[in-house]
Amino acid sequence: MRIGVLTAGGDCPGLNAVIRSVVHRALAGHNDEVIGFEDGFKGLLEGRYRKLDLNAVSGILARGGTILGSSRLERARLRQACEETEDLSRELGLDALIPIGGEGTLTASSMLAAAGLPVVGVPKTIDNDISATDRTFGFDTAVGVATEAIDRLKTTAESHQRVMVVEVMGRHAGWIALESGMAGGAHGICLPERPFSVDRLCEMVEERFARGKKFAVVCVAEGAHPAEGQMDYAKGEIDQYGHERFAGIGNQLAGELERRLGKEAKPVILGHVQRGGVPTAYDRVLATRFGWHAVEAVHRGDFGQMTALRGTDIVMAPLADAVTELKTVPVNRMAEAESVY
Amino acid sequence: MRIGVLTAGGDCPGLNAVIRSVVHRALAGHNDEVIGFEDGFKGLLEGRYRKLDLNAVSGILARGGTILGSSRLERARLRQACEETEDLSRELGLDALIPIGGEGTLTASSMLAAAGLPVVGVPKTIDNDISATDRTFGFDTAVGVATEAIDRLKTTAESHQRVMVVEVMGRHAGWIALESGMAGGAHGICLPERPFSVDRLCEMVEERFARGKKFAVVCVAEGAHPAEGQMDYAKGEIDQYGHERFAGIGNQLAGELERRLGKEAKPVILGHVQRGGVPTAYDRVLATRFGWHAVEAVHRGDFGQMTALRGTDIVMAPLADAVTELKTVPVNRMAEAESVY
Amino acid sequence: MRIGVLTAGGDCPGLNAVIRSVVHRALAGHNDEVIGFEDGFKGLLEGRYRKLDLNAVSGILARGGTILGSSRLERARLRQACEETEDLSRELGLDALIPIGGEGTLTASSMLAAAGLPVVGVPKTIDNDISATDRTFGFDTAVGVATEAIDRLKTTAESHQRVMVVEVMGRHAGWIALESGMAGGAHGICLPERPFSVDRLCEMVEERFARGKKFAVVCVAEGAHPAEGQMDYAKGEIDQYGHERFAGIGNQLAGELERRLGKEAKPVILGHVQRGGVPTAYDRVLATRFGWHAVEAVHRGDFGQMTALRGTDIVMAPLADAVTELKTVPVNRMAEAESVY
Amino acid sequence: MRIGVLTAGGDCPGLNAVIRSVVHRALAGHNDEVIGFEDGFKGLLEGRYRKLDLNAVSGILARGGTILGSSRLERARLRQACEETEDLSRELGLDALIPIGGEGTLTASSMLAAAGLPVVGVPKTIDNDISATDRTFGFDTAVGVATEAIDRLKTTAESHQRVMVVEVMGRHAGWIALESGMAGGAHGICLPERPFSVDRLCEMVEERFARGKKFAVVCVAEGAHPAEGQMDYAKGEIDQYGHERFAGIGNQLAGELERRLGKEAKPVILGHVQRGGVPTAYDRVLATRFGWHAVEAVHRGDFGQMTALRGTDIVMAPLADAVTELKTVPVNRMAEAESVY
């Protein structure tokens, strides 16, 4: 068989591990041919690809980024592609396509599958917010980076008797904030799923200082926002790429805490360090398993599906189901953390 | 309520995170009192304990080891303890006991529970071989340490055109070898669950050298052994503490590969670096959740049970069931790794 | 002898290693008594101290922060202290004082020494800008943290065809930017020592994109500023603690690059993660050596001096000389980096 | 100019950083051409090389190993090469050669230089034992790996009330043992430079246990040996590659301590993890500076010299001097560590 693979959407540690695993399994297990499309769906539509043999994927298991490049697909071109799937696979001699990507990519994959392209998806998001799978690769690495930052900030907060506000990724789902907050022992955690109370954050800080613990660390997801009436909150200037500039929730919350508490409060915005670099062992294993099972699904003809982790097993889940609902942090997980405000 | 907590058996990253979480939840959530027994069951039987308040568990979340100390319990004393459980809890005013430990500890806990002690167990093993839970804390840290070692060894193996044999922990179950081997991209993985073929390892190395990849890394669990007739294999001298000295499988396999292949093969025995030190974020979260749910179980009166991870949920599993069967690496997980020999 | 030790000024990885080393050497080598003043000079003036024995410094070698706490000293109180040094040391029975701190602390120490207090200083700054010593502890850790961030950002920049602007610490001296920029392979480095050219940064980015390297990382010290006429540059709002809020050079430079280049440019402000947490091995060794030699200097009566690294040796340098001039990045070090703009 | 570069001898983190720096400086600073010889001097003698442009060295700064491969040179071939240096450089059109390597490589380089080849050497050894330079790259990484191992072993030693014996690299010079022992806070350090006393090690352990610190970590260089009469010590079986197998000093010392103390003592032999993988920031900076200055030396015609670190400067040192004497740990450095036995 001739199998195509592509990566789309944002960077995520473990992408290369999936590509490598697809190539290893397809070649060693099935004598397939694997081609890699460049820059995501763009490369597919423009017929830009290269053959991937063992040498092509040598040494990439632990490397961040993606050797294939990535891009975001415009809707117009996607619709057009859906109309031409037959031509597409005929021209390329493609027996199956394995797109690796997040919500947008999986939606596109679902549409292409519905239009007849033999697709097996691999979910990818550092945000861990895809409902069909217990976890996604990249998430563990992001949590690890954020946790190490909180570890470091705690000692400096303590030495300076300061409040540190760490802003981590997570616009719609607070998984990174929840787990890095728990792992780092943050004293307050603010999630997009529940408007937070600045009053309660202040009480917590005051209570800590009162019993001699003269510092506190608050971990706030970039998508978290204060409850009604808790603080003036201005969405920052939005740049042409759709990103908020400078005045995110981390900066504003630090300012508010400083004003209210009369104690020094400093923001740290972790930003893109969370999504690059060497993946953790956990993410490499999960990514490798996803790649292996994607190839097996291709050979079983399980199209229109994506790989998913359920407990300790890799199973297949319908692409259509996968993207209907965002997996947000449930109330019982917040309860476990105690420090969600 | 007055809740006792103790740690027993070998060191495991995350023990302190469980202790801390038990104290946090019991105090903040239920106004309980928590006492920590010193040196495992010994401290329980000898009435050696200290009160654990918030200050006692401050700063221990990321610290390896256990602030309570640990020990192994002799069978005779355990049997005696079972006969005196009523006296024990009366004297100590104990409403519940949370022992954190591995197979031996959980067995003891099960016996004590059967004898009437109100026990909620927390499973602990870096080997990940307890069947009632998807994963145990400590395992992720051990895999991380072993993976980083394999990462480093690959570059040095390549520069020296060498075969490196890395021996990792796992006497009866090969989980660490499997996952660190996959994460590190080891070219051969040898598990206790399946006698390995030196012939096939040699073929793999020869094939790699033939196509220009002039190095290989083999990851071998300490409990792995060669298939019948594959190599002379001597169990090493056993010291008074029951440990094999010097001539483990890693050393012997390296020697055998060197002889057979006529290429330099070097053993690296990772040993105890795998079980100490700062736990990963994953292990801290799992340990914290286990501690939280153990306290909840106490308050529900769910005795004779232990915490367990199932998918993304923490559930309770009967202590008796937990220790009946070792969770070994199943055949389908070996298939995913491709490189299991 | 009775030796006092204190830590003053900002957090710096390695402080605890110095304290531990002072205690070890003083007790084991000389049978001295060591007392630790709390919260820097404040504790000295208020007579708040505790005895430091081996147990007090057990387990702190690798811990960030300072077990003694820290504070900044007001000038008025310092002047007063200088007038009372004789009373101070008499009341406390102090034979020598070892203050560990940065420029401010060393200046204060120099004044106290001139006023008659038997002082041996230990220099501390993550900025590496004290002229009397080749390197200071804490700097290596800060460079390591910044380098790991740049490593991670490179893969994500590449995947997104982006320019990343990393702002690192260094208000007056650019050592952290220089060395982390070199170690991380930043394509542009901006230092406080030399106003940078946005024109040249843009040329560099364009040149990279032109030859197919469609990403770039710029490492900018917080104290760097553009050359005359290069860009509108506004000092940010200054908060009551003297820190600039939100609109630092990293944010502004990213905005300017995005505008000029028409390419996405994202700022990452590393902030306080650079000054907390576990010190590197290098910093622990240097800190330990400083502590050891400070005690030896006390016993030789080398007062009014501080420890300093010269080549591979620890030597003593007059406190008065140490603080006269800031050690900034010289032109030949900029030349080595090639990418200093 | 046409400059050749090659790497010879054992793996060492930072080799790629030197290669990259030579290429960057030669191309960007001087419009030179750079060729890289494969597998060390072998490639030089056999005319196997490839052109190194910016793309060839892209992404290698942080990678362990060497993209050029390495090998050890036989003496006979070296002598022959010395006789043919003129032909060699004429045939290859070589204006200068930059060999990067350890003692053997520098000796060979010195001979080739004496025979007329325009050579500028770059010293390399993780052992830090080259006398002409304050430090060598690779050493800091090795110390970092060993220190992290000791950090981890301390918690596990403490939990098990054990003595851990960590064997680190260093056959003739004990720098790695000294600095990782200091940085990790090992309670005993054994160096090749001074035969160690098992009696004193035992006293130290007993003293620790007596005051309640029921564990100890001993850091021993592979080349350390007991003082006369201290213990039976057998050199292990030597394999065909000249390496001692299985029964190194770490294993034997652990056995001896266990016998004498009646306490569990476990050996951990770190081995090759110390010499592979990602270099620290320190090593990347030093390696980059060495590469830059080697190219400058070529353009100044400073042949027969090698780069060296003196204080904070990179200077040139005669190749002939560099290899006359091994730089071992001096007595005053042992004194600083206190725990050298």
XYZ file of N, CA, C and O in Angstrom, chain A residues 122-254:
532
model
N -4.925 10.931 13.533
C -4.199 10.838 14.811
C -4.373 12.177 15.535
O -3.973 13.214 15.011
N -5.003 12.154 16.718
C -5.288 13.411 17.403
C -4.040 13.994 18.048
O -3.192 13.262 18.539
N -3.962 15.303 18.053
C -2.800 16.003 18.578
C -3.231 17.309 19.203
O -3.866 18.114 18.538
N -2.948 17.517 20.434
C -3.137 18.827 21.054
C -2.451 18.841 22.403
O -2.615 17.923 23.204
N -1.671 19.868 22.661
C -1.067 19.968 23.985
C -2.127 20.297 25.021
O -1.899 20.163 26.210
N -3.310 20.738 24.575
C -4.349 21.164 25.514
C -5.143 20.009 26.115
O -5.895 20.199 27.068
N -5.002 18.819 25.553
C -5.669 17.610 26.075
C -7.196 17.726 26.052
O -7.881 17.105 26.857
N -7.738 18.468 25.109
C -9.170 18.779 25.146
C -10.006 18.046 24.093
O -11.105 18.492 23.755
N -9.478 16.942 23.583
C -10.257 16.159 22.619
C -10.984 15.049 23.377
O -10.359 14.238 24.060
N -12.293 15.023 23.237
C -13.095 14.193 24.137
C -12.979 12.691 23.868
O -13.204 11.887 24.765
N -12.611 12.297 22.676
C -12.639 10.868 22.353
C -11.454 10.089 22.922
O -11.435 8.874 22.879
N -10.462 10.799 23.458
C -9.261 10.104 23.937
C -8.939 10.542 25.375
O -9.153 11.702 25.733
N -8.469 9.584 26.176
C -8.147 9.908 27.570
C -7.087 10.999 27.671
O -7.162 11.881 28.528
N -6.090 10.890 26.813
C -5.015 11.885 26.809
C -4.490 12.040 25.390
O -4.637 11.129 24.567
N -3.878 13.175 25.110
C -3.204 13.374 23.833
C -1.722 13.598 24.098
O -1.343 14.102 25.154
N -0.885 13.208 23.119
C 0.552 13.445 23.312
C 0.835 14.950 23.199
O 0.084 15.675 22.555
N 1.898 15.370 23.813
C 2.231 16.802 23.864
C 1.791 17.419 25.186
O 2.476 18.285 25.729
N 0.676 16.925 25.691
C 0.138 17.457 26.940
C 1.096 17.197 28.103
O 1.390 18.097 28.903
N 1.594 15.989 28.199
C 2.488 15.652 29.305
C 3.743 16.530 29.284
O 4.218 16.981 30.331
N 4.264 16.797 28.089
C 5.444 17.653 27.959
C 5.124 19.078 28.405
O 5.897 19.695 29.154
N 3.983 19.590 27.959
C 3.584 20.950 28.339
C 3.428 21.053 29.853
O 3.888 22.016 30.476
N 2.790 20.058 30.457
C 2.606 20.055 31.909
C 3.975 19.987 32.605
O 4.200 20.666 33.609
N 4.882 19.202 32.053
C 6.222 19.086 32.629
C 6.962 20.418 32.617
O 7.579 20.807 33.614
N 6.906 21.113 31.499
C 7.577 22.413 31.395
C 6.971 23.405 32.391
O 7.688 24.114 33.107
N 5.638 23.430 32.457
C 4.971 24.376 33.360
C 5.260 24.029 34.820
O 5.458 24.915 35.653
N 5.317 22.749 35.128
C 5.592 22.317 36.495
C 6.998 22.714 36.928
O 7.205 23.204 38.044
N 7.963 22.513 36.022
C 9.332 22.894 36.378
C 9.409 24.395 36.629
O 10.119 24.850 37.536
N 8.669 25.164 35.844
C 8.653 26.616 36.055
C 8.078 26.949 37.431
O 8.627 27.785 38.153
N 6.987 26.304 37.789
C 6.381 26.569 39.103
C 7.350 26.169 40.216
O 7.520 26.893 41.199
N 8.007 25.023 40.061
C 9.027 24.607 41.036
C 10.041 25.721 41.263
O 10.384 26.057 42.401
N 10.538 26.268 40.166
C 11.559 27.308 40.274
C 10.989 28.584 40.891
O 11.635 29.246 41.702
N 9.772 28.931 40.480
C 9.185 30.176 40.970
C 8.902 30.129 42.459
O 8.928 31.154 43.141
N 8.623 28.933 42.968
C 8.317 28.832 44.393
C 9.483 29.295 45.249
O 9.298 30.015 46.224
N 10.704 28.874 44.884
C 11.829 29.268 45.739
C 12.081 30.754 45.654
O 12.402 31.406 46.643
N 11.887 31.298 44.457
C 12.159 32.741 44.339
C 11.029 33.548 44.974
O 11.263 34.599 45.581
N 9.801 33.044 44.883
C 8.681 33.725 45.552
C 8.917 33.753 47.059
O 8.712 34.769 47.726
N 9.379 32.614 47.585
C 9.597 32.514 49.021
C 10.697 33.463 49.476
O 10.549 34.155 50.485
N 11.795 33.513 48.723
C 12.905 34.383 49.116
C 12.506 35.851 49.082
O 13.058 36.671 49.799
N 11.560 36.198 48.208
C 11.186 37.609 48.065
C 9.855 37.941 48.718
O 9.364 39.042 48.575
N 9.239 36.946 49.375
C 7.937 37.169 50.006
C 6.955 37.786 49.004
O 6.364 38.826 49.232
N 6.819 37.081 47.920
C 6.073 37.594 46.795
C 4.936 36.666 46.413
O 4.967 35.475 46.693
N 3.974 37.228 45.683
C 2.999 36.410 44.979
C 3.444 36.305 43.524
O 3.748 37.321 42.899
N 3.520 35.087 43.001
C 3.853 34.907 41.596
C 2.598 34.408 40.874
O 1.948 33.475 41.333
N 2.294 35.019 39.746
C 1.167 34.575 38.928
C 1.726 33.978 37.638
O 2.347 34.677 36.848
N 1.557 32.675 37.459
C 2.085 31.990 36.283
C 0.954 31.748 35.302
O -0.006 31.055 35.630
N 1.080 32.311 34.123
C 0.052 32.070 33.100
C 0.502 30.940 32.186
O 1.574 30.992 31.597
N -0.324 29.900 32.096
C 0.002 28.761 31.232
C -1.013 28.673 30.096
O -2.025 29.360 30.095
N -0.733 27.809 29.132
C -1.621 27.692 27.973
C -2.963 27.063 28.344
O -3.085 26.394 29.372
N -3.933 27.247 27.489
C -5.279 26.693 27.712
C -6.325 27.773 27.535
O -6.667 28.446 28.496
N -6.807 27.930 26.300
C -7.772 28.995 26.062
C -9.182 28.586 26.460
O -9.925 29.367 27.015
N -9.521 27.336 26.151
C -10.898 26.900 26.400
C -10.959 25.777 27.436
O -11.986 25.561 28.052
N -9.857 25.060 27.584
C -9.823 23.975 28.563
C -8.624 24.185 29.471
O -7.555 24.593 29.015
N -8.795 23.909 30.736
C -7.767 24.259 31.714
C -6.871 23.115 32.144
O -6.258 23.167 33.221
N -6.750 22.081 31.312
C -5.997 20.900 31.737
C -4.559 21.195 32.140
O -4.062 20.673 33.140
N -3.876 22.013 31.344
C -2.468 22.306 31.675
C -2.385 23.032 33.014
O -1.562 22.698 33.866
N -3.256 24.007 33.217
C -3.252 24.733 34.491
C -3.582 23.792 35.645
O -2.943 23.828 36.702
N -4.562 22.930 35.439
C -4.959 22.011 36.509
C -3.801 21.101 36.905
O -3.446 20.999 38.083
N -3.220 20.432 35.910
C -2.218 19.410 36.250
C -0.873 20.017 36.628
O -0.211 19.524 37.542
N -0.461 21.087 35.976
C 0.800 21.704 36.400
C 0.605 22.407 37.737
O 1.522 22.440 38.560
N -0.565 22.931 37.954
C -0.862 23.541 39.252
C -0.806 22.515 40.367
O -0.223 22.758 41.431
N -1.398 21.356 40.132
C -1.352 20.280 41.136
C 0.069 19.771 41.322
O 0.526 19.555 42.441
N 0.762 19.535 40.206
C 2.106 18.953 40.267
C 3.097 19.926 40.894
O 4.024 19.518 41.586
N 2.912 21.214 40.625
C 3.824 22.211 41.165
C 3.410 22.682 42.556
O 4.145 23.388 43.222
N 2.211 22.263 42.976
C 1.735 22.699 44.285
C 1.383 24.180 44.305
O 1.644 24.872 45.287
N 0.778 24.665 43.212
C 0.323 26.054 43.192
C -0.753 26.235 44.256
O -1.543 25.330 44.500
N -0.759 27.416 44.873
C -1.707 27.651 45.969
C -3.051 28.105 45.450
O -4.053 28.035 46.142
N -3.086 28.590 44.226
C -4.342 28.930 43.574
C -4.281 28.521 42.119
O -3.227 28.645 41.483
N -5.397 28.006 41.595
C -5.464 27.590 40.194
C -6.721 28.200 39.584
O -7.802 28.080 40.154
N -6.558 28.867 38.440
C -7.707 29.495 37.772
C -7.879 28.897 36.384
O -6.941 28.907 35.585
N -9.084 28.393 36.102
C -9.359 27.658 34.868
C -10.389 28.392 34.019
O -11.217 29.140 34.550
N -10.376 28.154 32.714
C -11.406 28.756 31.862
C -12.797 28.221 32.203
O -13.798 28.889 31.949
N -12.842 27.018 32.779
C -14.120 26.352 33.005
C -14.935 26.998 34.135
O -16.133 26.743 34.256
N -14.291 27.783 34.993
C -15.007 28.346 36.126
C -14.464 29.755 36.406
O -13.288 29.885 36.773
N -15.309 30.784 36.239
C -14.845 32.144 36.529
C -14.300 32.195 37.942
O -14.901 31.640 38.869
N -13.141 32.809 38.103
C -12.487 32.721 39.414
C -12.794 33.936 40.280
O -13.157 35.004 39.789
N -12.626 33.731 41.564
C -12.910 34.770 42.539
C -11.604 35.376 43.044
O -10.801 34.700 43.695
N -11.395 36.641 42.749
C -10.197 37.319 43.240
C -10.268 37.449 44.763
O -9.252 37.363 45.447
N -11.476 37.600 45.264
C -11.651 37.666 46.724
C -11.043 36.436 47.382
O -10.281 36.539 48.341
N -11.395 35.277 46.849
C -10.913 34.044 47.476
C -9.412 33.869 47.301
O -8.730 33.363 48.201
N -8.894 34.282 46.148
C -7.440 34.245 45.969
C -6.762 35.116 47.029
O -5.757 34.709 47.628
N -7.316 36.282 47.262
C -6.724 37.185 48.257
C -6.799 36.579 49.664
O -5.835 36.651 50.432
N -7.943 35.976 49.969
C -8.070 35.326 51.283
C -7.011 34.243 51.464
O -6.399 34.120 52.516
N -6.823 33.468 50.396
C -5.830 32.399 50.473
C -4.444 32.978 50.744
O -3.701 32.486 51.609
N -4.082 34.027 50.022
C -2.762 34.634 50.223
C -2.641 35.187 51.646
O -1.639 34.945 52.335
N -3.656 35.898 52.090
C -3.626 36.469 53.444
C -3.483 35.365 54.486
O -2.715 35.478 55.444
N -4.227 34.282 54.275
C -4.179 33.172 55.233
C -2.765 32.575 55.286
O -2.245 32.269 56.361
N -2.148 32.449 54.102
C -0.784 31.906 54.079
C 0.200 32.827 54.810
O 0.997 32.370 55.623
N 0.149 34.096 54.485
C 1.051 35.035 55.150
C 0.806 35.034 56.671
O 1.749 35.113 57.460
N -0.463 34.899 57.039
C -0.794 34.928 58.466
C -0.149 33.766 59.214
O 0.287 33.904 60.355
N -0.079 32.598 58.552
C 0.551 31.478 59.252
C 2.022 31.310 58.885
O 2.605 30.239 59.034
N 2.646 32.384 58.403
C 4.096 32.389 58.262
C 4.632 31.934 56.917
O 5.838 31.955 56.688
N 3.748 31.509 56.022
C 4.185 31.118 54.675
C 4.097 32.354 53.791
O 3.099 32.599 53.126
N 5.125 33.139 53.790
C 5.033 34.463 53.202
C 5.303 34.487 51.702
O 6.132 35.253 51.209
N 4.589 33.655 50.986
C 4.628 33.692 49.523
C 3.472 32.841 49.003
O 2.893 32.050 49.751
N 3.156 33.024 47.734
C 2.124 32.202 47.121
C 2.329 32.177 45.625
O 2.870 33.117 45.037
N 1.936 31.060 45.010
C 2.005 30.943 43.561
C 0.603 30.643 43.038
O -0.071 29.738 43.527
N 0.176 31.446 42.072
C -1.122 31.233 41.434
C -0.882 30.799 39.997
O -0.092 31.421 39.284
N -1.523 29.720 39.582
C -1.377 29.212 38.218
C -2.670 29.502 37.468
O -3.740 29.018 37.845
N -2.574 30.295 36.412
C -3.783 30.729 35.725
C -3.713 30.352 34.245
O -2.717 30.615 33.569
N -4.756 29.708 33.754
C -4.837 29.384 32.333
C -5.075 30.657 31.539
O -5.787 31.549 32.007
N -4.504 30.740 30.347
C -4.636 31.993 29.577
C -6.090 32.330 29.287
O -6.457 33.490 29.117
N -6.962 31.306 29.270
C -8.372 31.538 28.977
C -9.239 31.734 30.219
O -10.459 31.856 30.111
N -8.620 31.744 31.382
C -9.410 31.954 32.610
C -9.844 33.411 32.702
O -9.169 34.300 32.186
N -10.964 33.655 33.340
C -11.399 35.042 33.526
C -12.099 35.181 34.867
O -12.638 34.222 35.408
N -12.068 36.396 35.413
C -12.641 36.612 36.748
C -14.161 36.499 36.721
O -14.793 36.755 35.695
N -14.723 36.113 37.849
C -16.178 36.112 37.990
C -16.682 37.551 37.955
O -15.937 38.496 38.240
N -17.929 37.669 37.606
C -18.605 38.968 37.516
C -18.274 39.842 38.735
O -18.389 39.391 39.873
N -17.858 41.052 38.473
C -17.675 42.005 39.560
C -16.396 41.837 40.355
O -16.145 42.556 41.314
N -15.553 40.884 39.979
C -14.351 40.625 40.764
C -13.203 41.571 40.437
O -12.421 41.917 41.294
N -13.062 41.935 39.193
C -12.000 42.879 38.844
C -12.268 43.450 37.464
O -12.948 42.841 36.639
N -11.744 44.644 37.222
C -11.770 45.192 35.873
C -10.901 44.303 35.011
O -9.755 44.023 35.359
N -11.437 43.881 33.913
C -10.662 42.974 33.083
C -10.818 43.376 31.636
O -11.922 43.417 31.095
N -9.730 43.725 31.017
C -9.775 44.174 29.627
C -9.116 43.140 28.739
O -7.979 42.723 28.995
N -9.821 42.695 27.744
C -9.187 41.883 26.715
C -8.094 42.728 26.075
O -8.298 43.919 25.800
N -6.942 42.160 25.849
C -5.824 42.921 25.277
C -6.039 43.212 23.808
O -6.929 42.675 23.167
N -5.192 44.068 23.312
C -5.142 44.360 21.879
C -4.951 43.052 21.099
O -4.098 42.245 21.436
N -5.759 42.829 20.072
C -5.619 41.607 19.277
C -4.811 41.908 18.011
O -5.127 42.823 17.265
N -3.746 41.151 17.795
C -2.934 41.427 16.612
C -3.526 40.726 15.387
O -4.517 40.032 15.467
N -2.881 40.951 14.237
C -3.434 40.448 12.985
C -3.482 38.919 12.918
O -4.140 38.334 12.082
N -2.726 38.264 13.815
C -2.710 36.803 13.830
C -3.697 36.240 14.835
O -3.721 35.046 15.107
N -4.488 37.154 15.402
C -5.544 36.685 16.299
C -5.087 36.471 17.731
O -5.806 35.940 18.558
N -3.849 36.881 18.048
C -3.360 36.677 19.410
C -3.488 37.961 20.230
O -3.299 39.057 19.717
N -3.775 37.769 21.492
C -3.860 38.897 22.398
C -2.446 39.337 22.772
O -1.581 38.528 23.052
N -2.223 40.609 22.787
C -0.869 41.112 23.056
C -0.760 41.745 24.433
O -1.602 42.540 24.818
N 0.266 41.400 25.153
C 0.746 42.129 26.336
C -0.147 42.034 27.574
O 0.343 41.768 28.638
N -1.460 42.298 27.422
C -2.243 42.491 28.632
C -3.118 41.301 28.948
O -4.294 41.434 29.207
N -2.554 40.094 28.883
C -3.300 38.875 29.169
C -3.723 38.804 30.629
O -3.392 39.679 31.436
N -4.423 37.733 30.950
C -4.987 37.597 32.292
C -3.895 37.518 33.349
O -4.053 38.029 34.463
N -2.748 36.901 33.021
C -1.655 36.788 33.986
C -1.183 38.161 34.438
O -1.059 38.442 35.641
N -0.920 39.023 33.462
C -0.469 40.376 33.787
C -1.505 41.136 34.600
O -1.188 41.785 35.597
N -2.755 41.044 34.170
C -3.797 41.819 34.843
C -4.073 41.302 36.253
O -4.289 42.082 37.183
N -4.054 39.973 36.393
C -4.323 39.404 37.711
C -3.213 39.775 38.697
O -3.464 40.111 39.860
N -1.972 39.731 38.217
C -0.856 40.129 39.092
C -1.037 41.575 39.553
O -0.852 41.893 40.732
